[in-house]
């Protein structure tokens, strides 16, 4: 009987933390909410550094990296075999680390420093900063190409995107985009080849960059203060959070035709597509929820409670959608 009870408890522990999991940086609580997306609820809250914002989940989901802009640090969370999480380390990283991106191997973490116009390079084995890359003014969102050759960095105050050669850790090009670029997404499945999608906060649009020519090829007009962009794996749907419009804009990823503007919640920020490609999810800073949109119907289907002032800026779902 005791053995049966023990087995049942272990099964319940496993069920309480089933993938996929969303890691939501709660800026108002100095914490990360771990949300079981199937159950639609928080299963764990982990205290991190001061005013967390950016997040990046390592391949396999064993580690989660969180930027703390006001704490000048990166918190490293480790997922245990029982599904719980512990803070493994706190890494000092510049004056205001914001956007985070991992290389394809998970061995290097890049942290955009808003105040020093640099990107810190962090060795994830040593858990230490090992280098810096000079970019434009106020770097924010970042994305790595799947071939692990290029890092794209949005420079908010330079109205540009830096293209960093990851072999020598130097900027190889700077691409002019809209006003105040912030969120960046790499989509390998654009209609004309790989593209980079950039949310331009102050010009209210999304820049589409051809990665081969390193030129902006078009602008997609959205609503007020776009923050982040997400694409389905096949590139057929593009989603954009509009902070000041409390909405998400949706485009056909092939024709670029606008499909919908979906009212969801107050101040939507971080945005991602679920691993099974059925849902798009946005963290709502004012309403303390994760709003969920059905990719096919383009309707909001539910709101999952999160912590105080959620941001979730970056890749916040494990396993990821690659």
Tab-separated table of C-alpha atoms in Angstrom:
chain	number	residue	atom	x	y	z
A	1	UNK	CA	0.000	0.000	0.000
A	2	UNK	CA	2.822	2.430	0.923
A	3	UNK	CA	4.570	1.685	-2.369
A	4	UNK	CA	1.365	2.396	-4.302
A	5	UNK	CA	0.843	5.710	-2.497
A	6	UNK	CA	4.449	6.717	-3.202
A	7	UNK	CA	4.071	5.907	-6.894
A	8	UNK	CA	0.835	7.901	-7.050
A	9	UNK	CA	2.487	10.938	-5.473
A	10	UNK	CA	5.355	10.788	-7.961
A	11	UNK	CA	2.866	10.613	-10.819
A	12	UNK	CA	1.029	13.663	-9.510
A	13	UNK	CA	4.297	15.594	-9.196
A	14	UNK	CA	5.122	14.827	-12.810
A	15	UNK	CA	1.634	15.741	-13.996
A	16	UNK	CA	1.843	19.093	-12.213
A	17	UNK	CA	4.704	20.228	-14.462
A	18	UNK	CA	4.014	18.792	-17.885
A	19	UNK	CA	5.385	20.497	-20.988
A	20	UNK	CA	4.919	22.851	-22.619
A	21	UNK	CA	5.805	25.346	-19.912
A	22	UNK	CA	5.797	29.125	-20.210
A	23	UNK	CA	8.354	31.139	-18.243
A	24	UNK	CA	6.874	34.583	-17.650
A	25	UNK	CA	9.085	37.346	-16.266
A	26	UNK	CA	6.970	39.223	-13.723
A	27	UNK	CA	8.608	42.618	-13.452
A	28	UNK	CA	6.398	43.793	-10.611
A	29	UNK	CA	7.166	40.755	-8.459
A	30	UNK	CA	10.900	40.224	-9.162
A	31	UNK	CA	9.959	36.690	-10.113
A	32	UNK	CA	9.293	34.205	-12.899
A	33	UNK	CA	5.921	32.477	-13.124
A	34	UNK	CA	6.155	28.928	-14.454
A	35	UNK	CA	2.881	28.229	-16.265
A	36	UNK	CA	1.678	24.793	-17.318
A	37	UNK	CA	-0.012	25.692	-20.607
A	38	UNK	CA	-2.127	22.536	-20.763
A	39	UNK	CA	-3.548	23.141	-17.298
A	40	UNK	CA	-3.670	26.895	-17.787
A	41	UNK	CA	-2.228	27.764	-14.389
A	42	UNK	CA	0.917	28.771	-12.520
A	43	UNK	CA	2.641	25.703	-11.097
A	44	UNK	CA	5.636	27.471	-9.563
A	45	UNK	CA	6.949	30.967	-8.805
A	46	UNK	CA	10.713	31.511	-8.707
A	47	UNK	CA	12.269	34.643	-7.239
A	48	UNK	CA	14.978	36.191	-9.440
A	49	UNK	CA	16.784	39.546	-9.662
A	50	UNK	CA	15.440	43.085	-9.764
A	51	UNK	CA	12.736	43.955	-12.344
A	52	UNK	CA	13.128	40.962	-14.690
A	53	UNK	CA	12.220	41.489	-18.347
A	54	UNK	CA	14.021	39.321	-20.916
A	55	UNK	CA	13.935	35.535	-21.062
A	56	UNK	CA	15.572	32.780	-23.092
A	57	UNK	CA	14.993	29.037	-22.728
A	58	UNK	CA	17.897	26.711	-23.533
A	59	UNK	CA	17.432	23.857	-26.021
A	60	UNK	CA	15.789	21.014	-24.123
A	61	UNK	CA	14.422	23.343	-21.450
A	62	UNK	CA	16.973	22.444	-18.779
A	63	UNK	CA	17.968	26.042	-18.188
A	64	UNK	CA	16.166	29.349	-18.311
A	65	UNK	CA	17.966	32.692	-18.477
A	66	UNK	CA	16.352	35.905	-17.200
A	67	UNK	CA	17.575	39.491	-17.563
A	68	UNK	CA	17.250	41.870	-14.623
A	69	UNK	CA	17.742	45.397	-16.076
A	70	UNK	CA	17.605	47.221	-12.747
A	71	UNK	CA	19.614	44.525	-10.978
A	72	UNK	CA	22.338	44.660	-13.667
A	73	UNK	CA	22.382	40.899	-13.827
A	74	UNK	CA	21.272	37.654	-15.473
A	75	UNK	CA	19.529	35.014	-13.343
A	76	UNK	CA	20.146	31.408	-14.377
A	77	UNK	CA	17.385	28.938	-13.511
A	78	UNK	CA	17.937	25.188	-13.633
A	79	UNK	CA	15.105	22.707	-14.055
A	80	UNK	CA	15.466	19.637	-11.840
A	81	UNK	CA	14.454	16.087	-12.724
A	82	UNK	CA	11.311	16.473	-10.605
A	83	UNK	CA	10.296	19.516	-12.662
A	84	UNK	CA	10.983	22.164	-10.018
A	85	UNK	CA	13.333	25.095	-10.585
A	86	UNK	CA	16.202	26.620	-8.645
A	87	UNK	CA	18.338	29.713	-9.232
A	88	UNK	CA	21.704	28.294	-10.231
A	89	UNK	CA	23.590	31.568	-10.534
A	90	UNK	CA	23.329	35.342	-10.762
A	91	UNK	CA	25.727	36.801	-13.342
A	92	UNK	CA	26.738	40.466	-13.289
A	93	UNK	CA	26.173	41.768	-16.820
A	94	UNK	CA	26.657	45.442	-17.656
A	95	UNK	CA	24.455	48.325	-16.600
A	96	UNK	CA	21.066	47.305	-17.966
A	97	UNK	CA	20.746	43.897	-19.650
A	98	UNK	CA	17.436	43.598	-21.475
A	99	UNK	CA	17.003	41.338	-24.517
A	100	UNK	CA	18.469	37.831	-24.431
A	101	UNK	CA	19.290	35.301	-27.146
A	102	UNK	CA	21.008	31.914	-27.112
A	103	UNK	CA	23.080	30.481	-29.912
A	104	UNK	CA	21.872	27.248	-31.508
A	105	UNK	CA	24.043	25.098	-29.236
A	106	UNK	CA	23.013	26.817	-26.022
A	107	UNK	CA	26.691	27.382	-25.187
A	108	UNK	CA	26.652	31.155	-25.619
A	109	UNK	CA	24.106	33.608	-24.264
A	110	UNK	CA	23.900	37.142	-25.649
A	111	UNK	CA	22.576	39.967	-23.467
A	112	UNK	CA	21.772	43.395	-24.939
A	113	UNK	CA	22.870	46.185	-22.581
A	114	UNK	CA	20.462	49.104	-22.986
A	115	UNK	CA	22.807	51.669	-21.437
A	116	UNK	CA	26.267	50.804	-22.786
A	117	UNK	CA	25.365	50.120	-26.441
A	118	UNK	CA	26.975	46.708	-26.236
A	119	UNK	CA	25.998	43.061	-26.206
A	120	UNK	CA	27.564	40.890	-23.504
A	121	UNK	CA	28.679	37.395	-24.484
A	122	UNK	CA	28.183	34.841	-21.704
A	123	UNK	CA	29.704	31.365	-21.596
A	124	UNK	CA	26.877	29.176	-20.281
A	125	UNK	CA	29.283	26.526	-18.972
A	126	UNK	CA	31.449	28.981	-17.050
A	127	UNK	CA	28.428	31.193	-16.232
A	128	UNK	CA	30.570	34.255	-16.845
A	129	UNK	CA	30.820	37.145	-19.299
A	130	UNK	CA	33.622	36.374	-21.745
A	131	UNK	CA	33.294	39.200	-24.275
A	132	UNK	CA	31.441	42.270	-25.552
A	133	UNK	CA	30.177	43.375	-28.958
A	134	UNK	CA	29.786	47.034	-29.896
A	135	UNK	CA	26.415	47.720	-31.569
A	136	UNK	CA	24.060	50.704	-32.001
A	137	UNK	CA	22.360	52.823	-29.357
A	138	UNK	CA	20.083	51.181	-26.781
A	139	UNK	CA	20.105	47.579	-28.023
A	140	UNK	CA	16.981	45.623	-27.082
A	141	UNK	CA	15.581	42.573	-28.908
A	142	UNK	CA	17.806	39.998	-30.594
A	143	UNK	CA	17.553	36.885	-32.743
A	144	UNK	CA	20.053	34.253	-33.910
A	145	UNK	CA	19.963	32.684	-37.376
A	146	UNK	CA	19.378	28.889	-37.337
A	147	UNK	CA	22.785	28.262	-38.939
A	148	UNK	CA	24.381	29.972	-35.926
A	149	UNK	CA	26.236	32.496	-38.112
A	150	UNK	CA	24.432	35.773	-37.468
A	151	UNK	CA	23.029	37.659	-34.499
A	152	UNK	CA	20.482	40.391	-35.276
A	153	UNK	CA	20.241	43.212	-32.724
A	154	UNK	CA	17.602	45.979	-32.654
A	155	UNK	CA	19.130	49.364	-31.778
A	156	UNK	CA	16.199	51.399	-30.481
A	157	UNK	CA	17.816	54.832	-30.486
A	158	UNK	CA	19.731	54.292	-33.750
A	159	UNK	CA	16.666	53.166	-35.754
A	160	UNK	CA	18.680	50.243	-37.017
A	161	UNK	CA	19.458	46.538	-36.738
A	162	UNK	CA	23.043	45.383	-36.282
A	163	UNK	CA	24.093	42.154	-38.004
A	164	UNK	CA	26.787	40.537	-35.860
A	165	UNK	CA	29.152	37.919	-37.237
A	166	UNK	CA	29.075	35.258	-34.530
A	167	UNK	CA	32.414	33.799	-35.585
A	168	UNK	CA	34.416	36.931	-34.752
A	169	UNK	CA	31.826	38.716	-32.571
A	170	UNK	CA	31.869	41.902	-34.609
A	171	UNK	CA	29.144	43.880	-36.320
A	172	UNK	CA	29.225	43.154	-40.055
A	173	UNK	CA	26.408	45.487	-41.122
A	174	UNK	CA	23.831	47.946	-39.861
A	175	UNK	CA	20.392	47.994	-41.491
A	176	UNK	CA	18.108	51.032	-41.344
A	177	UNK	CA	14.562	50.225	-40.213
A	178	UNK	CA	11.614	52.142	-38.716
A	179	UNK	CA	11.549	54.406	-35.683
A	180	UNK	CA	12.650	52.844	-32.379
A	181	UNK	CA	12.984	49.115	-33.238
A	182	UNK	CA	12.508	46.777	-30.285
A	183	UNK	CA	11.393	43.146	-30.761
A	184	UNK	CA	13.225	41.000	-33.357
A	185	UNK	CA	12.253	37.628	-34.847
A	186	UNK	CA	14.120	35.469	-37.375
A	187	UNK	CA	11.807	33.571	-39.720
A	188	UNK	CA	13.514	31.073	-42.065
A	189	UNK	CA	10.326	30.513	-44.087
A	190	UNK	CA	9.455	33.821	-45.692
A	191	UNK	CA	7.922	33.781	-49.203
A	192	UNK	CA	11.208	35.032	-50.685
A	193	UNK	CA	13.578	33.269	-48.314
A	194	UNK	CA	14.688	33.887	-44.733
A	195	UNK	CA	13.576	37.175	-43.213
A	196	UNK	CA	13.994	39.174	-40.038
A	197	UNK	CA	10.896	40.854	-38.603
A	198	UNK	CA	11.342	43.967	-36.463
A	199	UNK	CA	8.696	45.778	-34.381
A	200	UNK	CA	9.225	49.552	-34.647
A	201	UNK	CA	7.700	51.091	-31.536
A	202	UNK	CA	7.439	54.739	-32.512
A	203	UNK	CA	6.624	54.441	-36.222
A	204	UNK	CA	3.871	51.889	-35.579
A	205	UNK	CA	5.027	49.316	-38.100
A	206	UNK	CA	7.030	46.142	-38.676
A	207	UNK	CA	10.128	46.089	-40.870
A	208	UNK	CA	10.690	43.031	-43.062
A	209	UNK	CA	14.403	42.471	-43.741
A	210	UNK	CA	15.768	40.235	-46.489
A	211	UNK	CA	18.686	38.413	-44.861
A	212	UNK	CA	20.471	37.819	-48.186
A	213	UNK	CA	20.556	41.466	-49.297
A	214	UNK	CA	20.468	42.888	-45.767
A	215	UNK	CA	17.845	45.387	-46.794
A	216	UNK	CA	14.423	46.318	-45.546
A	217	UNK	CA	11.989	45.162	-48.241
A	218	UNK	CA	8.682	46.394	-46.828
A	219	UNK	CA	6.856	47.850	-43.827
A	220	UNK	CA	3.701	46.385	-42.335
A	221	UNK	CA	1.477	49.002	-40.717
A	222	UNK	CA	0.148	47.952	-37.319
A	223	UNK	CA	-1.368	49.723	-34.313
A	224	UNK	CA	0.189	51.903	-31.620
A	225	UNK	CA	3.542	50.922	-30.095
A	226	UNK	CA	4.256	47.448	-31.533
A	227	UNK	CA	6.476	45.509	-29.141
A	228	UNK	CA	7.165	41.979	-30.407
A	229	UNK	CA	6.628	39.786	-33.474
A	230	UNK	CA	6.057	36.021	-33.704
A	231	UNK	CA	5.722	33.767	-36.747
A	232	UNK	CA	4.324	30.275	-37.084
A	233	UNK	CA	6.917	27.653	-37.985
A	234	UNK	CA	5.813	27.550	-41.630
A	235	UNK	CA	5.834	31.340	-41.901
A	236	UNK	CA	2.137	31.406	-42.842
A	237	UNK	CA	0.994	33.649	-39.976
A	238	UNK	CA	2.624	36.699	-38.396
A	239	UNK	CA	1.505	38.101	-35.036
A	240	UNK	CA	2.414	41.509	-33.552
A	241	UNK	CA	1.637	42.839	-30.063
A	242	UNK	CA	0.463	46.480	-29.989
A	243	UNK	CA	1.195	47.850	-26.509
A	244	UNK	CA	-0.886	51.021	-26.589
A	245	UNK	CA	-3.766	49.530	-28.561
A	246	UNK	CA	-4.261	46.515	-26.252
A	247	UNK	CA	-4.313	44.304	-29.327
A	248	UNK	CA	-2.525	41.847	-31.603
A	249	UNK	CA	-2.223	42.430	-35.366
A	250	UNK	CA	-2.213	39.359	-37.620
A	251	UNK	CA	-0.877	39.108	-41.181
A	252	UNK	CA	-0.767	36.462	-43.868
A	253	UNK	CA	2.903	35.528	-43.844
A	254	UNK	CA	2.997	34.879	-47.600
A	255	UNK	CA	1.094	37.822	-49.072
A	256	UNK	CA	1.530	40.204	-46.111
A	257	UNK	CA	-2.162	40.984	-46.246
A	258	UNK	CA	-3.634	42.061	-42.881
A	259	UNK	CA	-5.993	39.398	-41.507
A	260	UNK	CA	-7.191	40.703	-38.159
A	261	UNK	CA	-6.694	43.033	-35.238
A	262	UNK	CA	-7.588	41.152	-32.063
A	263	UNK	CA	-8.441	43.013	-28.852
A	264	UNK	CA	-6.896	40.992	-26.037
A	265	UNK	CA	-5.752	42.809	-22.882
A	266	UNK	CA	-3.916	45.762	-21.382
A	267	UNK	CA	-0.413	46.442	-22.719
A	268	UNK	CA	0.475	43.180	-24.502
A	269	UNK	CA	4.239	42.729	-24.716
A	270	UNK	CA	6.107	39.398	-25.067
A	271	UNK	CA	4.716	37.088	-27.737
A	272	UNK	CA	5.314	33.482	-28.823
A	273	UNK	CA	3.687	30.639	-30.760
A	274	UNK	CA	3.104	27.340	-28.955
A	275	UNK	CA	5.294	24.355	-29.949
A	276	UNK	CA	2.324	22.605	-31.615
A	277	UNK	CA	1.611	25.803	-33.598
A	278	UNK	CA	-2.024	25.939	-32.487
A	279	UNK	CA	-1.851	29.047	-30.275
A	280	UNK	CA	-0.194	32.445	-30.060
A	281	UNK	CA	0.375	33.818	-26.552
A	282	UNK	CA	0.975	37.353	-25.326
A	283	UNK	CA	1.989	38.551	-21.863
A	284	UNK	CA	-0.197	41.473	-20.763
A	285	UNK	CA	1.687	43.913	-18.573
A	286	UNK	CA	-1.350	45.797	-17.243
A	287	UNK	CA	-3.709	42.864	-16.704
A	288	UNK	CA	-1.291	40.294	-15.221
A	289	UNK	CA	-2.352	37.556	-17.633
A	290	UNK	CA	-1.117	35.480	-20.543
A	291	UNK	CA	-3.655	35.945	-23.350
A	292	UNK	CA	-4.073	32.961	-25.694
A	293	UNK	CA	-5.156	33.248	-29.350
A	294	UNK	CA	-6.244	30.352	-31.560
A	295	UNK	CA	-4.036	30.454	-34.675
A	296	UNK	CA	-6.771	29.169	-37.011
A	297	UNK	CA	-9.812	31.116	-35.852
A	298	UNK	CA	-7.820	34.201	-34.779
A	299	UNK	CA	-9.967	34.471	-31.665
A	300	UNK	CA	-8.790	34.882	-28.101
A	301	UNK	CA	-9.751	31.681	-26.313
A	302	UNK	CA	-8.568	32.168	-22.727
A	303	UNK	CA	-6.576	34.248	-20.272
A	304	UNK	CA	-4.149	32.513	-17.938
A	305	UNK	CA	-3.290	34.369	-14.701
A	306	UNK	CA	0.367	35.407	-14.386
A	307	UNK	CA	2.313	37.379	-11.781
A	308	UNK	CA	2.555	41.155	-11.366
A	309	UNK	CA	3.435	43.126	-14.527
A	310	UNK	CA	4.414	40.259	-16.842
A	311	UNK	CA	6.746	41.043	-19.759
A	312	UNK	CA	8.095	37.744	-21.168
A	313	UNK	CA	10.384	39.484	-23.670
A	314	UNK	CA	11.997	36.715	-25.706
A	315	UNK	CA	11.645	32.972	-26.201
A	316	UNK	CA	9.629	32.036	-23.116
A	317	UNK	CA	8.146	28.615	-23.961
A	318	UNK	CA	9.808	25.208	-23.454
A	319	UNK	CA	10.158	23.213	-25.546
A	320	UNK	CA	10.473	25.981	-28.112
A	321	UNK	CA	8.807	26.044	-31.495
A	322	UNK	CA	11.900	25.375	-33.597
